[in-house]
Each structure stands twice: as C-alpha cells, then as structure tokens.
Amino acid sequence: MTIKAIIFDVDGTLADTEDGHRQSFNKAFAECGLEWNWDVALYDKLLKVTGGKERIKYYVQDWLPDFKKPDDYEGFVKTLHLTKTGHYTAMLREGAIPLRPGIKQLITEAHAEGITLAIATTTTPENVSALLEVGLGKDWANYFSANGCGDIVPNKKPAPDIYNWVLRELKLSPTDCIALEDSNNGLRSALAAGIKTYVTLNPYTCKQDFAGAAAVFDDLSDLPDFYRSASLPIPK
Ligand code: XBP
Ligand code: MG
C-alpha cells in the first residue's frame, strides 16, 4: 500500500506551540483587563477542549461559575481570542517557536518525492501562516495541497470533520493517507476519519492515551526510522 499523502496536525506536532498559546492567552487577558491567569497546570487541563474560543468558554463555564457574562458574550469571546491571536502571531514572527526536529526535512523530502502534503488543525489560518512563514519560508503554502484550519468545519477535534474536509479537498481515500498528530484529541479525530495515525509526544500531551496509534515517537529526529515505520518511499 503506497502512501499518497501525509496530513499534518499543527500545534504540538509541527512545533511545540502550546505554551506559546498559553502565554498569549494570558497577555490577552491582561490587555482586556481580566485578572485571569492560565498557569501550566491549569492549561494542561484546559487542553481537553480544542479551539481557543471554545477553551475560553470551557474555562468560564467550569472554573468561573460566578463570572458575569457580558450581554454580547460571543463578541466578548471573539474579541478576546483575536487579541490573543495577535500576541501569538507576533511571538511566532519573532521566531520564538521553531519547527520540531525532523519536520522541515520530512516536509521538503516528502514533497520532493511527490507525496501530497496537507494540514488539518484546530488553530487559525493566521497562526498557521505565521508559524510556517518562519519555519519554511514565505512560499510555505506551495508545499501543501490542502490547508484545513480552525472554523471551516462545524466540529473541532476530536470530531473527524477537519480530516474529512482535507480528504475531500485532496480527493483521496483515508487509506491513501497517514496523519501525524500529538494529542489524544487529534488521534481520535484522524482515526475517526479512517486515517492511520502516527504520534509524536510533547510535554503537554505525553501522558495522554494513544491507543490506536500506528506508532508513537518522542520526535522525528530519526527520520529513517519514521520512514520505515510508515512505509514511506523517501528518499528513493
Ligand atoms: C491545537 C488547539 C488549538 C490551540 C490554540 O490545535 O486545540 O486550539 O491550542 O490555538 P491542533 P487557537 O489541532 O493544531 O493541535 O487559539 O488558534 O485555537
Ligand atoms: Mg496538536
């Protein structure tokens, strides 16, 4: 079975971004006059919910039962999240968060071998662009045949929506593809779409359940090992 496409998760997979997100949330809370602070231990719990807007609502609902919601609560959350995204993309553009080991080499070598590449992420398009412009250069989008981000599907991971959207865009069946993920939410999403999924661990997700993964790696610093495990024909 020759793999025709690799579908990449972003946060935690392409780069160790989650603590950058956490710090950016805290900067946005301060800028918006909120005395909220998400430390690492709390953020680890909040990562149960994917999507920054959804995560803010989860925090309010489960941790701030007495919070007086503004009349336009949706608008309040959206503004808070836009503020956070501004801080986060600024952090990325300063080069604060590099790609993880082996990622750039995998992307360039797989693309050179004619393997289709795609992105399936819960984060925003702005965040993907800012991360990959720094990590892969201004023409980063040329590597990818589909870029599935954030709000383009109704249900975020662990729902399979974003992976199904990417499969439709690629006009490929799940068995033609493999996915690369970092979290239980992401693994469940890709498996629910019928895609064989490999996991690379990171500090926030390393203790999560990865049952069903084709293989789990600390990272992709040993690319030949990953190529063998995933039966990828790279390089010839
Ligand atoms: C991980 C997420 C995202 C980030 C925060 O996405 O769940 O919500 O934590 O980014 P991925 P936003 O699918 O790439 O692992 O605030 O932009 O949602
Ligand atoms: Mg992820």
PDB file of N, CA and C in Angstrom, residues 17-65:
ATOM      1  N   THR A  17       4.035  24.437  20.261  1.00  0.00           N
ATOM      2  CA  THR A  17       3.427  25.766  20.312  1.00  0.00           C
ATOM      3  C   THR A  17       2.568  26.018  21.548  1.00  0.00           C
ATOM      4  N   GLU A  18       2.135  24.946  22.226  1.00  0.00           N
ATOM      5  CA  GLU A  18       1.074  25.169  23.210  1.00  0.00           C
ATOM      6  C   GLU A  18       1.459  26.116  24.332  1.00  0.00           C
ATOM      7  N   ASP A  19       2.713  26.134  24.771  1.00  0.00           N
ATOM      8  CA  ASP A  19       2.996  27.086  25.847  1.00  0.00           C
ATOM      9  C   ASP A  19       3.033  28.513  25.317  1.00  0.00           C
ATOM     10  N   GLY A  20       3.329  28.641  24.009  1.00  0.00           N
ATOM     11  CA  GLY A  20       3.222  29.964  23.377  1.00  0.00           C
ATOM     12  C   GLY A  20       1.773  30.422  23.326  1.00  0.00           C
ATOM     13  N   HIS A  21       0.868  29.472  23.033  1.00  0.00           N
ATOM     14  CA  HIS A  21      -0.559  29.822  23.088  1.00  0.00           C
ATOM     15  C   HIS A  21      -0.936  30.260  24.501  1.00  0.00           C
ATOM     16  N   ARG A  22      -0.477  29.475  25.485  1.00  0.00           N
ATOM     17  CA  ARG A  22      -0.846  29.771  26.888  1.00  0.00           C
ATOM     18  C   ARG A  22      -0.398  31.174  27.288  1.00  0.00           C
ATOM     19  N   GLN A  23       0.859  31.495  26.962  1.00  0.00           N
ATOM     20  CA  GLN A  23       1.382  32.823  27.300  1.00  0.00           C
ATOM     21  C   GLN A  23       0.603  33.924  26.567  1.00  0.00           C
ATOM     22  N   SER A  24       0.199  33.641  25.349  1.00  0.00           N
ATOM     23  CA  SER A  24      -0.556  34.635  24.555  1.00  0.00           C
ATOM     24  C   SER A  24      -1.963  34.833  25.105  1.00  0.00           C
ATOM     25  N   PHE A  25      -2.585  33.753  25.570  1.00  0.00           N
ATOM     26  CA  PHE A  25      -3.880  33.903  26.244  1.00  0.00           C
ATOM     27  C   PHE A  25      -3.730  34.841  27.447  1.00  0.00           C
ATOM     28  N   ASN A  26      -2.692  34.611  28.250  1.00  0.00           N
ATOM     29  CA  ASN A  26      -2.504  35.432  29.459  1.00  0.00           C
ATOM     30  C   ASN A  26      -2.251  36.897  29.105  1.00  0.00           C
ATOM     31  N   LYS A  27      -1.515  37.153  28.031  1.00  0.00           N
ATOM     32  CA  LYS A  27      -1.284  38.542  27.605  1.00  0.00           C
ATOM     33  C   LYS A  27      -2.602  39.191  27.180  1.00  0.00           C
ATOM     34  N   ALA A  28      -3.442  38.406  26.499  1.00  0.00           N
ATOM     35  CA  ALA A  28      -4.742  38.937  26.058  1.00  0.00           C
ATOM     36  C   ALA A  28      -5.645  39.203  27.253  1.00  0.00           C
ATOM     37  N   PHE A  29      -5.630  38.305  28.247  1.00  0.00           N
ATOM     38  CA  PHE A  29      -6.463  38.540  29.445  1.00  0.00           C
ATOM     39  C   PHE A  29      -6.051  39.865  30.104  1.00  0.00           C
ATOM     40  N   ALA A  30      -4.742  40.061  30.250  1.00  0.00           N
ATOM     41  CA  ALA A  30      -4.246  41.288  30.907  1.00  0.00           C
ATOM     42  C   ALA A  30      -4.638  42.513  30.079  1.00  0.00           C
ATOM     43  N   GLU A  31      -4.477  42.407  28.743  1.00  0.00           N
ATOM     44  CA  GLU A  31      -4.782  43.553  27.868  1.00  0.00           C
ATOM     45  C   GLU A  31      -6.270  43.907  27.917  1.00  0.00           C
ATOM     46  N   CYS A  32      -7.085  42.881  28.138  1.00  0.00           N
ATOM     47  CA  CYS A  32      -8.549  43.103  28.184  1.00  0.00           C
ATOM     48  C   CYS A  32      -9.038  43.359  29.609  1.00  0.00           C
ATOM     49  N   GLY A  33      -8.104  43.552  30.546  1.00  0.00           N
ATOM     50  CA  GLY A  33      -8.486  43.932  31.921  1.00  0.00           C
ATOM     51  C   GLY A  33      -9.057  42.792  32.744  1.00  0.00           C
ATOM     52  N   LEU A  34      -8.741  41.555  32.366  1.00  0.00           N
ATOM     53  CA  LEU A  34      -9.246  40.391  33.119  1.00  0.00           C
ATOM     54  C   LEU A  34      -8.142  39.868  34.024  1.00  0.00           C
ATOM     55  N   GLU A  35      -8.489  39.574  35.288  1.00  0.00           N
ATOM     56  CA  GLU A  35      -7.460  39.036  36.197  1.00  0.00           C
ATOM     57  C   GLU A  35      -7.391  37.518  36.094  1.00  0.00           C
ATOM     58  N   TRP A  36      -7.439  37.003  34.876  1.00  0.00           N
ATOM     59  CA  TRP A  36      -7.348  35.562  34.651  1.00  0.00           C
ATOM     60  C   TRP A  36      -5.899  35.217  34.361  1.00  0.00           C
ATOM     61  N   ASN A  37      -5.469  34.060  34.871  1.00  0.00           N
ATOM     62  CA  ASN A  37      -4.127  33.618  34.544  1.00  0.00           C
ATOM     63  C   ASN A  37      -4.122  32.105  34.395  1.00  0.00           C
ATOM     64  N   TRP A  38      -3.752  31.622  33.241  1.00  0.00           N
ATOM     65  CA  TRP A  38      -3.703  30.181  32.980  1.00  0.00           C
ATOM     66  C   TRP A  38      -2.262  29.717  33.190  1.00  0.00           C
ATOM     67  N   ASP A  39      -1.987  29.070  34.358  1.00  0.00           N
ATOM     68  CA  ASP A  39      -0.634  28.522  34.541  1.00  0.00           C
ATOM     69  C   ASP A  39      -0.547  27.182  33.808  1.00  0.00           C
ATOM     70  N   VAL A  40       0.610  26.576  33.817  1.00  0.00           N
ATOM     71  CA  VAL A  40       0.837  25.349  33.024  1.00  0.00           C
ATOM     72  C   VAL A  40      -0.104  24.237  33.472  1.00  0.00           C
ATOM     73  N   ALA A  41      -0.268  24.109  34.794  1.00  0.00           N
ATOM     74  CA  ALA A  41      -1.109  23.009  35.319  1.00  0.00           C
ATOM     75  C   ALA A  41      -2.563  23.187  34.873  1.00  0.00           C
ATOM     76  N   LEU A  42      -3.061  24.438  34.929  1.00  0.00           N
ATOM     77  CA  LEU A  42      -4.445  24.695  34.519  1.00  0.00           C
ATOM     78  C   LEU A  42      -4.577  24.528  33.016  1.00  0.00           C
ATOM     79  N   TYR A  43      -3.606  25.038  32.257  1.00  0.00           N
ATOM     80  CA  TYR A  43      -3.693  24.941  30.791  1.00  0.00           C
ATOM     81  C   TYR A  43      -3.704  23.475  30.355  1.00  0.00           C
ATOM     82  N   ASP A  44      -2.938  22.651  31.066  1.00  0.00           N
ATOM     83  CA  ASP A  44      -2.909  21.212  30.761  1.00  0.00           C
ATOM     84  C   ASP A  44      -4.331  20.637  30.830  1.00  0.00           C
ATOM     85  N   LYS A  45      -5.098  21.104  31.820  1.00  0.00           N
ATOM     86  CA  LYS A  45      -6.492  20.640  31.954  1.00  0.00           C
ATOM     87  C   LYS A  45      -7.374  21.230  30.849  1.00  0.00           C
ATOM     88  N   LEU A  46      -7.131  22.507  30.545  1.00  0.00           N
ATOM     89  CA  LEU A  46      -7.974  23.201  29.560  1.00  0.00           C
ATOM     90  C   LEU A  46      -7.752  22.669  28.137  1.00  0.00           C
ATOM     91  N   LEU A  47      -6.611  22.027  27.920  1.00  0.00           N
ATOM     92  CA  LEU A  47      -6.321  21.481  26.576  1.00  0.00           C
ATOM     93  C   LEU A  47      -7.267  20.328  26.230  1.00  0.00           C
ATOM     94  N   LYS A  48      -8.076  19.939  27.186  1.00  0.00           N
ATOM     95  CA  LYS A  48      -9.085  18.889  26.909  1.00  0.00           C
ATOM     96  C   LYS A  48     -10.025  19.387  25.803  1.00  0.00           C
ATOM     97  N   VAL A  49     -10.181  20.692  25.749  1.00  0.00           N
ATOM     98  CA  VAL A  49     -11.070  21.303  24.750  1.00  0.00           C
ATOM     99  C   VAL A  49     -10.226  21.973  23.671  1.00  0.00           C
ATOM    100  N   THR A  50     -10.466  21.606  22.422  1.00  0.00           N
ATOM    101  CA  THR A  50      -9.677  22.190  21.329  1.00  0.00           C
ATOM    102  C   THR A  50     -10.336  23.478  20.855  1.00  0.00           C
ATOM    103  N   GLY A  51      -9.556  24.348  20.266  1.00  0.00           N
ATOM    104  CA  GLY A  51     -10.074  25.630  19.795  1.00  0.00           C
ATOM    105  C   GLY A  51      -9.986  26.670  20.892  1.00  0.00           C
ATOM    106  N   GLY A  52      -9.333  27.777  20.580  1.00  0.00           N
ATOM    107  CA  GLY A  52      -9.111  28.802  21.604  1.00  0.00           C
ATOM    108  C   GLY A  52     -10.393  29.424  22.126  1.00  0.00           C
ATOM    109  N   LYS A  53     -11.338  29.701  21.215  1.00  0.00           N
ATOM    110  CA  LYS A  53     -12.612  30.292  21.669  1.00  0.00           C
ATOM    111  C   LYS A  53     -13.376  29.317  22.547  1.00  0.00           C
ATOM    112  N   GLU A  54     -13.387  28.054  22.106  1.00  0.00           N
ATOM    113  CA  GLU A  54     -14.080  27.012  22.871  1.00  0.00           C
ATOM    114  C   GLU A  54     -13.407  26.806  24.225  1.00  0.00           C
ATOM    115  N   ARG A  55     -12.081  26.961  24.250  1.00  0.00           N
ATOM    116  CA  ARG A  55     -11.341  26.772  25.505  1.00  0.00           C
ATOM    117  C   ARG A  55     -11.651  27.881  26.502  1.00  0.00           C
ATOM    118  N   ILE A  56     -11.792  29.115  26.008  1.00  0.00           N
ATOM    119  CA  ILE A  56     -12.154  30.241  26.877  1.00  0.00           C
ATOM    120  C   ILE A  56     -13.536  29.979  27.499  1.00  0.00           C
ATOM    121  N   LYS A  57     -14.491  29.549  26.668  1.00  0.00           N
ATOM    122  CA  LYS A  57     -15.848  29.281  27.166  1.00  0.00           C
ATOM    123  C   LYS A  57     -15.847  28.141  28.171  1.00  0.00           C
ATOM    124  N   TYR A  58     -15.008  27.123  27.934  1.00  0.00           N
ATOM    125  CA  TYR A  58     -14.891  25.972  28.861  1.00  0.00           C
ATOM    126  C   TYR A  58     -14.377  26.467  30.211  1.00  0.00           C
ATOM    127  N   TYR A  59     -13.386  27.360  30.176  1.00  0.00           N
ATOM    128  CA  TYR A  59     -12.803  27.916  31.409  1.00  0.00           C
ATOM    129  C   TYR A  59     -13.870  28.674  32.187  1.00  0.00           C
ATOM    130  N   VAL A  60     -14.604  29.546  31.510  1.00  0.00           N
ATOM    131  CA  VAL A  60     -15.642  30.337  32.174  1.00  0.00           C
ATOM    132  C   VAL A  60     -16.710  29.397  32.762  1.00  0.00           C
ATOM    133  N   GLN A  61     -17.115  28.440  31.957  1.00  0.00           N
ATOM    134  CA  GLN A  61     -18.211  27.554  32.391  1.00  0.00           C
ATOM    135  C   GLN A  61     -17.811  26.686  33.576  1.00  0.00           C
ATOM    136  N   ASP A  62     -16.600  26.140  33.533  1.00  0.00           N
ATOM    137  CA  ASP A  62     -16.224  25.153  34.556  1.00  0.00           C
ATOM    138  C   ASP A  62     -15.387  25.714  35.698  1.00  0.00           C
ATOM    139  N   TRP A  63     -14.769  26.882  35.489  1.00  0.00           N
ATOM    140  CA  TRP A  63     -13.902  27.430  36.548  1.00  0.00           C
ATOM    141  C   TRP A  63     -14.419  28.744  37.113  1.00  0.00           C
ATOM    142  N   LEU A  64     -15.261  29.450  36.360  1.00  0.00           N
ATOM    143  CA  LEU A  64     -15.738  30.773  36.813  1.00  0.00           C
ATOM    144  C   LEU A  64     -17.265  30.807  36.842  1.00  0.00           C
ATOM    145  N   PRO A  65     -17.876  29.982  37.657  1.00  0.00           N
ATOM    146  CA  PRO A  65     -19.352  29.924  37.666  1.00  0.00           C
ATOM    147  C   PRO A  65     -20.003  31.272  38.008  1.00  0.00           C
TER     148      PRO A  65
END
